[in-house]
Amino acid sequence: LDLAFDENGVPYAALQTEGSGSANTGGHVVLMKHSGAGSTGWEEVADLGGGEMPCLVFDEDDNPVIAYQQNTASGLPGKATVKKWNGSSFEAVGATQFSPGKARYISLAINDGIYTVAFDDWTNDRRAVVMSFDGDDWVLAGPVLEHDYSALDGYGFMRSATDTDGNTWITY
């Protein structure tokens, strides 16, 4: 679940619907907008399909952008994907499922039009990986970061933010 506000202060939520079984297969990533209408005040903007752990930001043109772990064809958690709203639907930013391995705890930042994701790469001993979109491909943005999640029982969350000087910061 993630929450962000557009430039008019309207809240949007990216959420993961409930899947089934211990692997939570079949869950979807959905973007919701608070409109104040209906029984809950929230309306669905789009269903991005099978996935988990969405991270929501707005780009410079005030379009929602969601990074998430896209499910494999069999419905199991898979690799990182980033999609941007084009005014009527979501379209992929570069290739889908672009991460080297299974990506968890994805964070997204956009700085001067450059998309940067940080995630926990579960097929690389759960190391922190940072990748940027160069306009054509998703590429590593520096070395794979060493960390020890043993004290956290394998769960590590990442957050990214851009400071006033345009630098992207990653915590893990």
PDB file of C-alpha atoms in Angstrom:
ATOM      1  CA  LEU A   1       0.000   0.000   0.000  1.00  0.00           C
ATOM      2  CA  ASP A   2       1.286   3.446  -0.867  1.00  0.00           C
ATOM      3  CA  LEU A   3      -0.273   6.907  -0.790  1.00  0.00           C
ATOM      4  CA  ALA A   4       0.613  10.037  -2.793  1.00  0.00           C
ATOM      5  CA  PHE A   5      -1.048  13.347  -3.643  1.00  0.00           C
ATOM      6  CA  ASP A   6      -1.327  14.962  -7.069  1.00  0.00           C
ATOM      7  CA  GLU A   7      -0.507  18.663  -7.526  1.00  0.00           C
ATOM      8  CA  ASN A   8      -4.111  19.570  -6.599  1.00  0.00           C
ATOM      9  CA  GLY A   9      -3.878  17.733  -3.292  1.00  0.00           C
ATOM     10  CA  VAL A  10      -6.081  14.803  -4.376  1.00  0.00           C
ATOM     11  CA  PRO A  11      -5.044  11.591  -2.610  1.00  0.00           C
ATOM     12  CA  TYR A  12      -4.294   8.462  -4.629  1.00  0.00           C
ATOM     13  CA  ALA A  13      -3.574   5.014  -3.226  1.00  0.00           C
ATOM     14  CA  ALA A  14      -1.766   2.136  -4.904  1.00  0.00           C
ATOM     15  CA  LEU A  15      -2.766  -1.087  -3.256  1.00  0.00           C
ATOM     16  CA  GLN A  16      -2.402  -4.798  -3.582  1.00  0.00           C
ATOM     17  CA  THR A  17      -5.587  -6.843  -3.652  1.00  0.00           C
ATOM     18  CA  GLU A  18      -5.644 -10.081  -1.734  1.00  0.00           C
ATOM     19  CA  GLY A  19      -4.476 -13.172  -3.560  1.00  0.00           C
ATOM     20  CA  SER A  20      -4.894 -16.752  -2.460  1.00  0.00           C
ATOM     21  CA  GLY A  21      -2.812 -19.328  -0.630  1.00  0.00           C
ATOM     22  CA  SER A  22       0.386 -18.955   1.357  1.00  0.00           C
ATOM     23  CA  ALA A  23       2.203 -17.439  -1.656  1.00  0.00           C
ATOM     24  CA  ASN A  24      -0.596 -14.845  -2.121  1.00  0.00           C
ATOM     25  CA  THR A  25      -0.872 -15.799  -5.788  1.00  0.00           C
ATOM     26  CA  GLY A  26      -3.346 -13.911  -7.922  1.00  0.00           C
ATOM     27  CA  GLY A  27      -3.204 -10.550  -6.127  1.00  0.00           C
ATOM     28  CA  HIS A  28      -3.417  -7.416  -8.289  1.00  0.00           C
ATOM     29  CA  VAL A  29      -2.001  -3.898  -8.062  1.00  0.00           C
ATOM     30  CA  VAL A  30      -4.785  -1.308  -8.237  1.00  0.00           C
ATOM     31  CA  LEU A  31      -4.686   2.500  -8.322  1.00  0.00           C
ATOM     32  CA  MET A  32      -7.469   4.254  -6.416  1.00  0.00           C
ATOM     33  CA  LYS A  33      -8.387   7.960  -6.350  1.00  0.00           C
ATOM     34  CA  HIS A  34     -10.260   9.718  -3.572  1.00  0.00           C
ATOM     35  CA  SER A  35     -13.230  11.405  -5.251  1.00  0.00           C
ATOM     36  CA  GLY A  36     -15.526  11.740  -2.258  1.00  0.00           C
ATOM     37  CA  ALA A  37     -18.257   9.895  -4.160  1.00  0.00           C
ATOM     38  CA  GLY A  38     -19.853   6.559  -3.432  1.00  0.00           C
ATOM     39  CA  SER A  39     -19.956   4.600  -0.219  1.00  0.00           C
ATOM     40  CA  THR A  40     -16.202   4.848   0.480  1.00  0.00           C
ATOM     41  CA  GLY A  41     -15.231   8.015  -1.366  1.00  0.00           C
ATOM     42  CA  TRP A  42     -12.637   6.067  -3.390  1.00  0.00           C
ATOM     43  CA  GLU A  43     -12.882   5.069  -7.036  1.00  0.00           C
ATOM     44  CA  GLU A  44     -10.717   2.670  -9.016  1.00  0.00           C
ATOM     45  CA  VAL A  45      -8.579   4.375 -11.671  1.00  0.00           C
ATOM     46  CA  ALA A  46      -6.908   1.246 -13.049  1.00  0.00           C
ATOM     47  CA  ASP A  47      -6.010  -2.360 -12.347  1.00  0.00           C
ATOM     48  CA  LEU A  48      -2.388  -2.958 -13.383  1.00  0.00           C
ATOM     49  CA  GLY A  49      -2.708  -6.732 -13.192  1.00  0.00           C
ATOM     50  CA  GLY A  50      -0.935  -9.306 -11.075  1.00  0.00           C
ATOM     51  CA  GLY A  51       1.578  -7.881  -8.650  1.00  0.00           C
ATOM     52  CA  GLU A  52       2.596  -6.903  -5.150  1.00  0.00           C
ATOM     53  CA  MET A  53       4.203  -4.160  -3.086  1.00  0.00           C
ATOM     54  CA  PRO A  54       3.371  -1.039  -5.120  1.00  0.00           C
ATOM     55  CA  CYS A  55       5.218   2.251  -4.726  1.00  0.00           C
ATOM     56  CA  LEU A  56       3.381   5.335  -6.030  1.00  0.00           C
ATOM     57  CA  VAL A  57       4.828   8.714  -7.070  1.00  0.00           C
ATOM     58  CA  PHE A  58       3.778  11.484  -9.456  1.00  0.00           C
ATOM     59  CA  ASP A  59       6.008  12.592 -12.332  1.00  0.00           C
ATOM     60  CA  GLU A  60       6.732  16.172 -13.407  1.00  0.00           C
ATOM     61  CA  ASP A  61       3.524  16.208 -15.507  1.00  0.00           C
ATOM     62  CA  ASP A  62       1.442  15.073 -12.495  1.00  0.00           C
ATOM     63  CA  ASN A  63       0.906  11.560 -13.880  1.00  0.00           C
ATOM     64  CA  PRO A  64       0.860   8.668 -11.410  1.00  0.00           C
ATOM     65  CA  VAL A  65       3.775   6.248 -11.762  1.00  0.00           C
ATOM     66  CA  ILE A  66       3.813   2.887  -9.986  1.00  0.00           C
ATOM     67  CA  ALA A  67       6.750   0.567  -9.377  1.00  0.00           C
ATOM     68  CA  TYR A  68       5.841  -2.907  -8.196  1.00  0.00           C
ATOM     69  CA  GLN A  69       6.780  -6.548  -8.127  1.00  0.00           C
ATOM     70  CA  GLN A  70       4.984  -7.998 -11.158  1.00  0.00           C
ATOM     71  CA  ASN A  71       3.757 -11.559 -10.775  1.00  0.00           C
ATOM     72  CA  THR A  72       5.054 -14.317 -13.019  1.00  0.00           C
ATOM     73  CA  ALA A  73       2.725 -16.057 -15.491  1.00  0.00           C
ATOM     74  CA  SER A  74       1.955 -18.617 -12.775  1.00  0.00           C
ATOM     75  CA  GLY A  75       0.933 -15.858 -10.348  1.00  0.00           C
ATOM     76  CA  LEU A  76       4.015 -16.036  -8.115  1.00  0.00           C
ATOM     77  CA  PRO A  77       5.981 -12.939  -7.061  1.00  0.00           C
ATOM     78  CA  GLY A  78       8.418 -11.898  -9.771  1.00  0.00           C
ATOM     79  CA  LYS A  79      10.602  -9.056 -10.964  1.00  0.00           C
ATOM     80  CA  ALA A  80      10.355  -5.256 -10.840  1.00  0.00           C
ATOM     81  CA  THR A  81       8.119  -3.336 -13.256  1.00  0.00           C
ATOM     82  CA  VAL A  82       7.412   0.405 -13.556  1.00  0.00           C
ATOM     83  CA  LYS A  83       4.281   1.744 -15.254  1.00  0.00           C
ATOM     84  CA  LYS A  84       3.193   5.322 -15.974  1.00  0.00           C
ATOM     85  CA  TRP A  85      -0.310   6.697 -16.532  1.00  0.00           C
ATOM     86  CA  ASN A  86      -0.661   8.096 -20.076  1.00  0.00           C
ATOM     87  CA  GLY A  87      -4.046   9.759 -19.546  1.00  0.00           C
ATOM     88  CA  SER A  88      -6.187   6.712 -20.267  1.00  0.00           C
ATOM     89  CA  SER A  89      -4.183   3.643 -19.170  1.00  0.00           C
ATOM     90  CA  PHE A  90      -0.879   2.528 -17.719  1.00  0.00           C
ATOM     91  CA  GLU A  91       2.063   1.810 -20.014  1.00  0.00           C
ATOM     92  CA  ALA A  92       5.405   0.267 -19.140  1.00  0.00           C
ATOM     93  CA  VAL A  93       8.447   2.469 -18.601  1.00  0.00           C
ATOM     94  CA  GLY A  94      10.966   0.379 -20.528  1.00  0.00           C
ATOM     95  CA  ALA A  95      10.836  -3.386 -20.273  1.00  0.00           C
ATOM     96  CA  THR A  96       8.576  -5.052 -17.737  1.00  0.00           C
ATOM     97  CA  GLN A  97      10.105  -7.443 -15.199  1.00  0.00           C
ATOM     98  CA  PHE A  98      13.511  -5.812 -15.735  1.00  0.00           C
ATOM     99  CA  SER A  99      15.239  -6.579 -12.427  1.00  0.00           C
ATOM    100  CA  PRO A 100      17.981  -9.225 -12.324  1.00  0.00           C
ATOM    101  CA  GLY A 101      15.901 -11.405 -10.001  1.00  0.00           C
ATOM    102  CA  LYS A 102      12.858 -11.414  -7.746  1.00  0.00           C
ATOM    103  CA  ALA A 103      12.439  -7.852  -6.452  1.00  0.00           C
ATOM    104  CA  ARG A 104      10.887  -7.053  -3.076  1.00  0.00           C
ATOM    105  CA  TYR A 105      10.296  -3.814  -1.162  1.00  0.00           C
ATOM    106  CA  ILE A 106      10.548  -1.591  -4.245  1.00  0.00           C
ATOM    107  CA  SER A 107      10.941   2.157  -3.914  1.00  0.00           C
ATOM    108  CA  LEU A 108      10.720   4.674  -6.778  1.00  0.00           C
ATOM    109  CA  ALA A 109      12.009   8.217  -7.199  1.00  0.00           C
ATOM    110  CA  ILE A 110      11.851  10.525 -10.231  1.00  0.00           C
ATOM    111  CA  ASN A 111      14.460  13.269 -10.501  1.00  0.00           C
ATOM    112  CA  ASP A 112      14.615  15.540 -13.572  1.00  0.00           C
ATOM    113  CA  GLY A 113      12.749  12.905 -15.586  1.00  0.00           C
ATOM    114  CA  ILE A 114      15.100  10.081 -14.531  1.00  0.00           C
ATOM    115  CA  TYR A 115      13.314   7.123 -12.980  1.00  0.00           C
ATOM    116  CA  THR A 116      15.284   5.334 -10.242  1.00  0.00           C
ATOM    117  CA  VAL A 117      14.187   2.234  -8.349  1.00  0.00           C
ATOM    118  CA  ALA A 118      15.715   0.575  -5.329  1.00  0.00           C
ATOM    119  CA  PHE A 119      14.741  -2.926  -4.279  1.00  0.00           C
ATOM    120  CA  ASP A 120      15.737  -5.984  -2.333  1.00  0.00           C
ATOM    121  CA  ASP A 121      16.968  -8.586  -4.874  1.00  0.00           C
ATOM    122  CA  TRP A 122      15.920 -11.923  -3.406  1.00  0.00           C
ATOM    123  CA  THR A 123      17.828 -13.945  -5.986  1.00  0.00           C
ATOM    124  CA  ASN A 124      21.048 -12.099  -5.116  1.00  0.00           C
ATOM    125  CA  ASP A 125      21.183 -12.899  -1.375  1.00  0.00           C
ATOM    126  CA  ARG A 126      18.634 -10.128  -0.719  1.00  0.00           C
ATOM    127  CA  ARG A 127      21.121  -7.407  -1.594  1.00  0.00           C
ATOM    128  CA  ALA A 128      19.971  -3.859  -2.229  1.00  0.00           C
ATOM    129  CA  VAL A 129      19.983  -2.971  -5.929  1.00  0.00           C
ATOM    130  CA  VAL A 130      19.495   0.487  -7.460  1.00  0.00           C
ATOM    131  CA  MET A 131      18.591   0.815 -11.152  1.00  0.00           C
ATOM    132  CA  SER A 132      17.790   3.816 -13.353  1.00  0.00           C
ATOM    133  CA  PHE A 133      15.962   4.098 -16.645  1.00  0.00           C
ATOM    134  CA  ASP A 134      18.283   5.653 -19.257  1.00  0.00           C
ATOM    135  CA  GLY A 135      15.515   6.291 -21.801  1.00  0.00           C
ATOM    136  CA  ASP A 136      15.890   2.870 -23.408  1.00  0.00           C
ATOM    137  CA  ASP A 137      16.843   0.343 -20.730  1.00  0.00           C
ATOM    138  CA  TRP A 138      16.944  -0.179 -16.994  1.00  0.00           C
ATOM    139  CA  VAL A 139      20.603  -0.154 -15.917  1.00  0.00           C
ATOM    140  CA  LEU A 140      22.433  -0.624 -12.626  1.00  0.00           C
ATOM    141  CA  ALA A 141      23.060   2.709 -10.918  1.00  0.00           C
ATOM    142  CA  GLY A 142      26.143   1.751  -8.945  1.00  0.00           C
ATOM    143  CA  PRO A 143      27.249  -1.435  -7.220  1.00  0.00           C
ATOM    144  CA  VAL A 144      24.976  -3.986  -5.577  1.00  0.00           C
ATOM    145  CA  LEU A 145      24.856  -2.917  -1.922  1.00  0.00           C
ATOM    146  CA  GLU A 146      25.837  -5.281   0.867  1.00  0.00           C
ATOM    147  CA  HIS A 147      23.584  -5.502   3.900  1.00  0.00           C
ATOM    148  CA  ASP A 148      22.595  -7.997   6.564  1.00  0.00           C
ATOM    149  CA  TYR A 149      18.899  -8.590   7.107  1.00  0.00           C
ATOM    150  CA  SER A 150      19.417 -11.473   9.535  1.00  0.00           C
ATOM    151  CA  ALA A 151      18.333  -9.305  12.464  1.00  0.00           C
ATOM    152  CA  LEU A 152      15.133  -8.454  10.596  1.00  0.00           C
ATOM    153  CA  ASP A 153      14.355 -12.060   9.714  1.00  0.00           C
ATOM    154  CA  GLY A 154      14.802 -11.347   6.005  1.00  0.00           C
ATOM    155  CA  TYR A 155      12.512  -8.333   5.748  1.00  0.00           C
ATOM    156  CA  GLY A 156      13.995  -5.027   4.634  1.00  0.00           C
ATOM    157  CA  PHE A 157      12.167  -2.004   3.360  1.00  0.00           C
ATOM    158  CA  MET A 158      13.634   0.651   1.112  1.00  0.00           C
ATOM    159  CA  ARG A 159      12.651   4.256   0.657  1.00  0.00           C
ATOM    160  CA  SER A 160      13.882   6.795  -1.842  1.00  0.00           C
ATOM    161  CA  ALA A 161      13.522  10.553  -1.977  1.00  0.00           C
ATOM    162  CA  THR A 162      14.946  13.489  -3.900  1.00  0.00           C
ATOM    163  CA  ASP A 163      16.409  16.477  -2.042  1.00  0.00           C
ATOM    164  CA  THR A 164      16.196  20.149  -3.068  1.00  0.00           C
ATOM    165  CA  ASP A 165      19.506  19.860  -4.954  1.00  0.00           C
ATOM    166  CA  GLY A 166      18.101  17.057  -7.153  1.00  0.00           C
ATOM    167  CA  ASN A 167      20.021  14.201  -5.476  1.00  0.00           C
ATOM    168  CA  THR A 168      18.222  10.877  -5.074  1.00  0.00           C
ATOM    169  CA  TRP A 169      18.720   9.268  -1.644  1.00  0.00           C
ATOM    170  CA  ILE A 170      18.072   5.601  -0.870  1.00  0.00           C
ATOM    171  CA  THR A 171      17.641   4.111   2.601  1.00  0.00           C
ATOM    172  CA  TYR A 172      17.747   0.394   3.219  1.00  0.00           C
TER     173      TYR A 172
END
